Every structure is written in C-alpha cells, then in structure tokens.
Coordinates of C-alpha atoms in Angstrom, one line a residue:
X1 CA -57.6 39.6 57.0
X2 CA -55.3 38.7 54.1
X3 CA -52.2 39.0 56.3
X4 CA -53.5 36.4 58.9
X5 CA -54.4 34.0 56.1
X6 CA -50.9 34.2 54.7
X7 CA -49.3 33.5 58.1
X8 CA -51.6 30.6 58.8
X9 CA -50.8 28.9 55.4
X10 CA -47.1 29.1 55.9
X11 CA -45.5 25.8 54.9
X12 CA -44.4 23.6 57.8
X13 CA -42.4 20.4 58.1
X14 CA -44.5 18.1 60.3
X15 CA -41.3 16.3 61.4
X16 CA -40.0 19.4 63.2
X17 CA -38.2 18.6 66.5
X18 CA -37.7 21.1 69.4
X19 CA -34.1 20.1 69.9
X20 CA -33.0 22.1 66.9
X21 CA -32.9 25.1 69.2
X22 CA -29.2 24.6 70.1
X23 CA -28.1 24.2 66.4
X24 CA -26.3 26.8 64.3
X25 CA -26.8 27.1 60.6
X26 CA -24.4 28.9 58.3
X27 CA -26.2 30.4 55.3
X28 CA -24.6 31.9 52.2
X29 CA -26.6 34.3 50.0
X30 CA -28.7 35.5 52.9
X31 CA -29.4 38.8 51.2
X32 CA -31.0 37.2 48.2
X33 CA -34.7 36.4 47.5
X34 CA -34.5 32.7 48.5
X35 CA -31.8 33.2 51.1
X36 CA -33.8 35.8 53.0
X37 CA -36.9 33.5 53.0
X38 CA -34.7 30.7 54.3
X39 CA -33.4 32.8 57.2
X40 CA -36.9 33.8 58.3
X41 CA -38.0 30.2 58.1
X42 CA -35.1 28.8 60.1
X43 CA -35.3 31.4 62.8
X44 CA -39.0 30.5 63.2
X45 CA -38.0 26.9 63.7
X46 CA -35.5 27.8 66.5
X47 CA -32.2 27.7 64.7
X48 CA -29.4 30.1 65.3
X49 CA -28.0 31.6 62.1
X50 CA -24.7 32.9 60.8
X51 CA -25.7 34.7 57.6
X52 CA -23.2 35.8 54.9
X53 CA -24.0 39.1 53.2
X54 CA -22.0 40.8 50.4
X55 CA -23.0 44.2 51.9
X56 CA -24.5 45.1 55.3
X57 CA -28.2 44.2 55.3
X58 CA -30.9 46.6 56.2
X59 CA -31.9 46.2 59.8
X60 CA -35.6 45.5 59.0
X61 CA -34.6 42.7 56.6
X62 CA -33.3 40.5 59.5
X63 CA -35.2 38.7 62.2
X64 CA -34.8 40.5 65.5
X65 CA -33.1 37.6 67.2
X66 CA -31.1 34.5 66.2
X67 CA -29.1 35.9 63.3
X68 CA -25.5 36.9 63.3
X69 CA -24.7 38.8 60.0
X70 CA -21.2 38.3 58.5
X71 CA -20.1 40.6 55.7
X72 CA -18.1 39.0 53.0
X73 CA -18.3 36.9 49.9
X74 CA -17.4 33.5 48.5
X75 CA -13.9 34.6 47.6
X76 CA -13.0 35.9 51.1
X77 CA -11.6 32.9 53.0
X78 CA -11.5 34.7 56.3
X79 CA -15.3 35.6 56.1
X80 CA -16.0 32.0 55.2
X81 CA -14.1 30.8 58.2
X82 CA -16.1 33.1 60.5
X83 CA -19.3 32.0 58.9
X84 CA -18.6 28.3 59.5
X85 CA -17.2 28.6 63.0
X86 CA -19.3 26.3 65.2
X87 CA -21.8 25.5 62.5
X88 CA -23.7 22.2 62.7
X89 CA -25.5 22.9 59.4
X90 CA -24.6 24.8 56.2
X91 CA -26.9 26.0 53.5
X92 CA -25.2 27.3 50.3
X93 CA -27.8 29.5 48.7
X94 CA -25.5 32.2 47.2
X95 CA -25.4 32.2 43.4
X96 CA -25.3 34.5 40.4
X97 CA -28.4 34.3 38.2
X98 CA -27.6 37.0 35.6
X99 CA -24.4 38.3 34.0
X100 CA -23.2 39.8 30.8
X101 CA -20.1 37.5 30.6
X102 CA -20.2 33.7 31.0
X103 CA -17.0 33.7 33.2
X104 CA -18.9 35.7 35.8
X105 CA -21.2 32.7 36.4
X106 CA -18.1 30.5 36.8
X107 CA -16.4 32.9 39.3
X108 CA -19.4 32.9 41.6
X109 CA -21.3 29.6 41.1
X110 CA -18.3 27.4 40.4
X111 CA -15.2 28.9 42.1
X112 CA -17.3 30.3 44.9
X113 CA -18.8 26.9 45.6
X114 CA -15.4 25.2 45.6
X115 CA -14.1 27.8 48.0
X116 CA -17.0 27.2 50.4
X117 CA -16.7 23.4 50.3
X118 CA -13.0 23.6 50.8
X119 CA -13.5 25.6 54.0
X120 CA -16.3 23.3 55.1
X121 CA -14.0 20.3 54.7
X122 CA -11.4 22.1 56.8
X123 CA -13.6 23.7 59.4
X124 CA -16.9 21.8 59.7
X125 CA -16.6 18.4 58.0
X126 CA -19.4 16.9 60.0
X127 CA -21.9 19.6 59.3
X128 CA -25.1 18.7 57.5
X129 CA -25.2 20.7 54.3
X130 CA -27.6 21.7 51.5
X131 CA -26.6 23.0 48.1
X132 CA -29.5 25.0 46.7
X133 CA -28.9 24.5 42.9
X134 CA -31.4 25.0 40.1
X135 CA -33.6 22.8 37.9
X136 CA -31.6 24.4 35.0
X137 CA -28.6 22.1 36.0
X138 CA -30.5 19.2 34.3
X139 CA -29.5 20.7 30.9
X140 CA -26.1 22.3 31.3
X141 CA -25.7 23.0 27.6
X142 CA -28.6 25.4 27.4
X143 CA -26.9 28.3 29.0
X144 CA -23.8 29.5 30.9
X145 CA -25.9 29.7 34.0
X146 CA -27.2 26.1 33.7
X147 CA -23.6 25.0 33.0
X148 CA -22.3 26.7 36.1
X149 CA -25.0 25.2 38.4
X150 CA -24.2 21.7 37.0
X151 CA -20.5 22.3 37.6
X152 CA -21.1 23.3 41.2
X153 CA -23.1 20.0 41.8
X154 CA -20.2 18.1 40.1
X155 CA -17.7 19.6 42.5
X156 CA -19.7 18.6 45.5
X157 CA -20.2 15.0 44.3
X158 CA -16.7 14.3 42.9
X159 CA -14.4 16.4 45.0
X160 CA -16.1 16.3 48.4
X161 CA -18.0 12.9 48.5
X162 CA -17.2 12.6 52.2
X163 CA -19.5 15.6 53.2
X164 CA -23.0 14.9 54.4
X165 CA -24.6 17.2 51.8
X166 CA -27.7 17.1 49.6
X167 CA -28.5 19.0 46.4
X168 CA -31.9 20.7 46.0
X169 CA -33.0 21.7 42.5
X170 CA -36.0 24.1 42.8
X171 CA -38.0 25.0 39.7
X172 CA -39.0 28.6 39.0
X173 CA -39.6 30.2 42.4
X174 CA -41.8 33.1 43.3
X175 CA -43.2 34.9 46.3
X176 CA -42.6 38.0 48.4
X177 CA -39.3 39.7 47.4
X178 CA -39.1 38.1 43.9
X179 CA -38.1 40.6 41.2
X180 CA -38.4 38.5 38.1
X181 CA -41.7 36.6 38.1
X182 CA -43.4 39.6 39.7
X183 CA -43.1 41.3 36.3
X184 CA -45.0 38.4 34.8
X185 CA -47.8 38.6 37.4
X186 CA -48.0 42.4 36.9
X187 CA -48.5 41.8 33.1
X188 CA -51.2 39.3 33.9
X189 CA -53.0 41.8 36.2
X190 CA -53.1 44.1 33.2
X191 CA -54.7 41.3 31.1
X192 CA -51.6 40.2 29.0
X193 CA -49.5 37.0 29.3
X194 CA -46.4 37.0 27.0
X195 CA -45.2 33.4 26.4
X196 CA -42.1 32.1 24.6
X197 CA -42.4 30.5 21.2
X198 CA -45.5 28.4 20.6
X199 CA -46.3 28.6 24.3
X200 CA -46.6 24.8 24.7
X201 CA -43.8 24.5 27.3
X202 CA -44.6 22.8 30.6
X203 CA -43.1 24.1 33.8
X204 CA -43.2 23.4 37.5
X205 CA -43.3 26.2 40.0
X206 CA -42.8 26.6 43.8
X207 CA -43.6 29.3 46.3
X208 CA -40.6 30.5 48.2
X209 CA -42.2 29.6 51.5
X210 CA -42.6 26.0 50.4
X211 CA -39.0 25.9 49.2
X212 CA -37.7 27.3 52.5
X213 CA -39.8 24.7 54.5
X214 CA -38.4 21.9 52.3
X215 CA -34.8 22.9 53.0
X216 CA -35.6 23.2 56.7
X217 CA -36.9 19.6 56.6
X218 CA -33.9 18.3 54.8
X219 CA -31.6 19.7 57.5
X220 CA -33.2 17.3 59.9
X221 CA -32.3 14.3 57.7
X222 CA -29.0 13.1 59.1
X223 CA -27.5 11.8 55.8
X224 CA -27.0 13.4 52.5
X225 CA -28.7 12.3 49.3
X226 CA -26.6 11.0 46.4
X227 CA -29.1 12.3 43.8
X228 CA -30.4 15.8 43.3
X229 CA -33.7 16.4 45.0
X230 CA -36.4 18.1 42.9
X231 CA -39.6 19.5 44.2
X232 CA -42.6 21.5 43.1
X233 CA -45.8 23.1 44.4
X234 CA -47.9 19.9 44.4
X235 CA -49.3 20.2 40.9
X236 CA -48.6 16.9 39.1
X237 CA -47.4 17.5 35.5
X238 CA -46.7 21.1 36.1
X239 CA -48.3 24.0 34.3
X240 CA -48.8 25.0 30.7
X241 CA -48.9 28.7 29.9
X242 CA -52.7 28.3 29.4
X243 CA -53.0 26.9 32.9
X244 CA -51.1 29.9 34.3
X245 CA -53.4 32.2 32.4
X246 CA -56.5 30.5 33.9
X247 CA -55.0 30.9 37.4
X248 CA -54.5 34.5 36.8
X249 CA -58.0 35.0 35.5
X250 CA -59.4 33.4 38.7
X251 CA -57.2 35.6 40.9
X252 CA -57.3 38.9 39.1
X253 CA -60.9 38.7 38.0
X254 CA -60.4 39.5 34.3
X255 CA -59.7 37.7 31.0
X256 CA -56.0 37.3 30.1
X257 CA -54.8 37.3 26.5
X258 CA -51.8 35.1 25.7
X259 CA -49.3 36.9 23.5
X260 CA -46.9 34.5 21.7
X261 CA -43.4 35.8 21.2
X262 CA -41.7 34.0 18.3
X263 CA -38.4 32.3 19.0
X264 CA -36.6 34.4 16.4
X265 CA -37.7 37.6 17.9
X266 CA -36.7 36.5 21.4
X267 CA -33.2 35.6 20.2
X268 CA -32.8 38.9 18.4
X269 CA -33.9 40.9 21.5
X270 CA -31.7 38.8 23.7
X271 CA -28.6 39.3 21.6
X272 CA -29.2 43.1 21.5
X273 CA -29.8 43.2 25.2
X274 CA -26.6 41.2 25.8
X275 CA -24.6 43.6 23.6
X276 CA -26.0 46.6 25.4
X277 CA -25.4 45.1 28.8
X278 CA -21.7 44.6 27.9
X279 CA -21.5 48.2 26.6
X280 CA -23.3 49.8 29.6
X281 CA -22.0 47.4 32.3
X282 CA -25.2 46.0 33.7
X283 CA -26.3 42.4 34.3
X284 CA -29.0 41.3 31.8
X285 CA -31.6 38.7 32.6
X286 CA -32.8 38.2 29.0
X287 CA -29.8 36.6 27.2
X288 CA -29.5 34.0 24.4
X289 CA -28.9 31.4 27.1
X290 CA -32.0 32.4 29.0
X291 CA -34.1 32.3 25.8
X292 CA -32.9 28.7 25.2
X293 CA -34.0 27.9 28.8
X294 CA -37.4 29.5 28.2
X295 CA -38.0 27.6 24.9
X296 CA -37.1 24.2 26.5
X297 CA -40.3 22.2 26.3
X298 CA -40.1 20.4 29.7
X299 CA -39.3 21.9 33.1
X300 CA -41.6 19.6 35.0
X301 CA -40.3 17.8 38.2
X302 CA -41.7 15.7 41.0
X303 CA -41.8 15.5 44.8
X304 CA -40.9 11.8 45.0
X305 CA -37.4 12.3 46.5
X306 CA -38.7 14.7 49.1
X307 CA -41.5 12.3 50.1
X308 CA -39.1 9.4 50.6
X309 CA -36.7 11.2 53.0
X310 CA -39.0 13.8 54.7
X311 CA -42.6 14.5 55.7
X312 CA -42.6 17.8 53.9
X313 CA -45.5 18.7 51.7
X314 CA -46.3 21.9 49.7
X315 CA -48.9 24.3 50.9
X316 CA -49.0 27.0 48.2
X317 CA -50.4 26.0 44.7
X318 CA -50.2 28.8 42.2
X319 CA -53.7 30.2 42.7
X320 CA -53.3 30.6 46.4
X321 CA -49.7 31.9 45.9
X322 CA -50.9 34.6 43.6
X323 CA -53.8 35.6 45.9
X324 CA -51.3 36.1 48.7
X325 CA -49.2 38.3 46.6

C-alpha cells in the first residue's frame, strides 16, 4: 500500500509535452544520489539518455530502456565527446561533496565543469543545459566546497555566456538513496535530534523526486536563465530544527529530544576528523568548512524563479517525504 502511494505522489511537471520522446539528454554524475533520480525521472518522461559513470553501474540501478551508460570522468575528453554526441540537452550533475583536501573540490567541481563546458561549446553548442549547483554557492567563503560550486557557476556565466544554460541551486536534498540525511532521520527515529550550535538556524529542504521533476521542467524551457534558480519543498520560510523535530514526532510516533552541539565542540571534532581523514586517506563529511555551513543562520530559499519560467510545483513536504522513507 505504501509503495503505490509513493508512486502516485511522484512530482510531475504539468507542462510535459509528448514530443520530448525524440530528444537525447547527456547526464553527468549519473551514479550519484541526485543523478540517479534524474535519470529515472527523465526516462519516465520519454527522453533518451547518455549517462556518464565513473565506474560501471550495477544493472539494477539503470532503467531497462532508454539509457546508454558511458564510463569515464570529467577529465577524460574522449568520454565527454562520446557523452555529448547527438545530445540536444545536457545536465551537469557530477560534483564532489566531501574531500580531505580543498584542491580536490577544485579538480572536480571547477576544472571538471570547465572541461565539460569546453566540450559542449565544441560539440553541442545549441544544447539546452542545466548546471546542478548548490545553495552553498550563495556563500563561497564558508567552505572549500561552497567556493568550488560558486566558481563553477562563474565559469558558466563568464566564460560561456553563449550557451543556453541555467543554474539550479537546490537546498539540502533527501530521499531514497541519500546517505547523509538518512543518518539524521535514523537518529530521530530513535528519539534524538542533534542540532548545530543554538539550533536557531533556518533551512529549506527538497525531496529528490521534486528536484528531479524541476530539472525536467527546466529542460523544456528553451532559453537559459541569467540568475541562479533556487527551489524548495513548498514550505515558505523553511524549517527550524524544532519544526523538523515536530515532523519527526508525527511520522515516527514518539517524542524527539533536541540535543544542542556547541559550536566549539563541533569545530574541535571537525578538525580532528579532517586530520584523521588525511592520515587514513578517506573523504570526510564533517570538516571545519561543513561546520561553518551548518552554523550559518539562513539557508532559506524560494520558488519564485521556478514559478516564473515553469509550471513545476513541489509535491513532497517533509512530513510526507519522511513517511515515504
């Protein structure tokens, strides 16, 4: 019963047109959390896909029809050329979200984006494109990750203004396949909600199905947008941590205790984690830069830009999204 409800609530773009059947979309980052959701959404809407993977994807992770997997990465110009061959649309979703060294963000998010756009300008200059960025790009000084996402946007605007591309800045995104926020929901299920600092931050959220549907809608808009497009799950003003706790209580049927983590403690743990990651060669999520992002007071965005150029609307507020998970 839960399964059929989830399918029926999938976000849709009411401006969908059947003629997209003959169009081919090139997708980078197809093996990631957001990229995989985008691929499923686009195939359902009748697009043919060329999907770039760093390593061969499991067979069951791909839709049965409509997807041509291409193994490669953003530094491999030959795989980028194969990816873009005959593409009428491009979605750049590949990106690095955690790293032990700042230059790793630049190698993937900045240099990789430039490599792709250079190949697009050479191979598919008329293609409609979407750069999936991050709301963190609003404040590039907060972290190396935020700086790299802002730099990728700058490259698109300043070096390739002739391309018909738009930038989408999603807020914190969750849903099936997510590895990070799932830990938070698991803690809430056990009755605890750890929050950064004083817990007074406000954030917008979006379910990955809503984000995928929004990108699909933007593909149907013929011209790119000069300004980044922000979007959320339809909750005006976003959520405070207390709001998230109340949603969790309604979904999990238990009281949830908010545990405040002092900023000083978070920074100490983050520096220790970063040092250990560099020693043991793993990519840490909790770093000093990530702590600065978590402590930032306002990550609220709006849907005005999306409403102006598309008929998209969100279908998954947080309570329903948690119930589906």
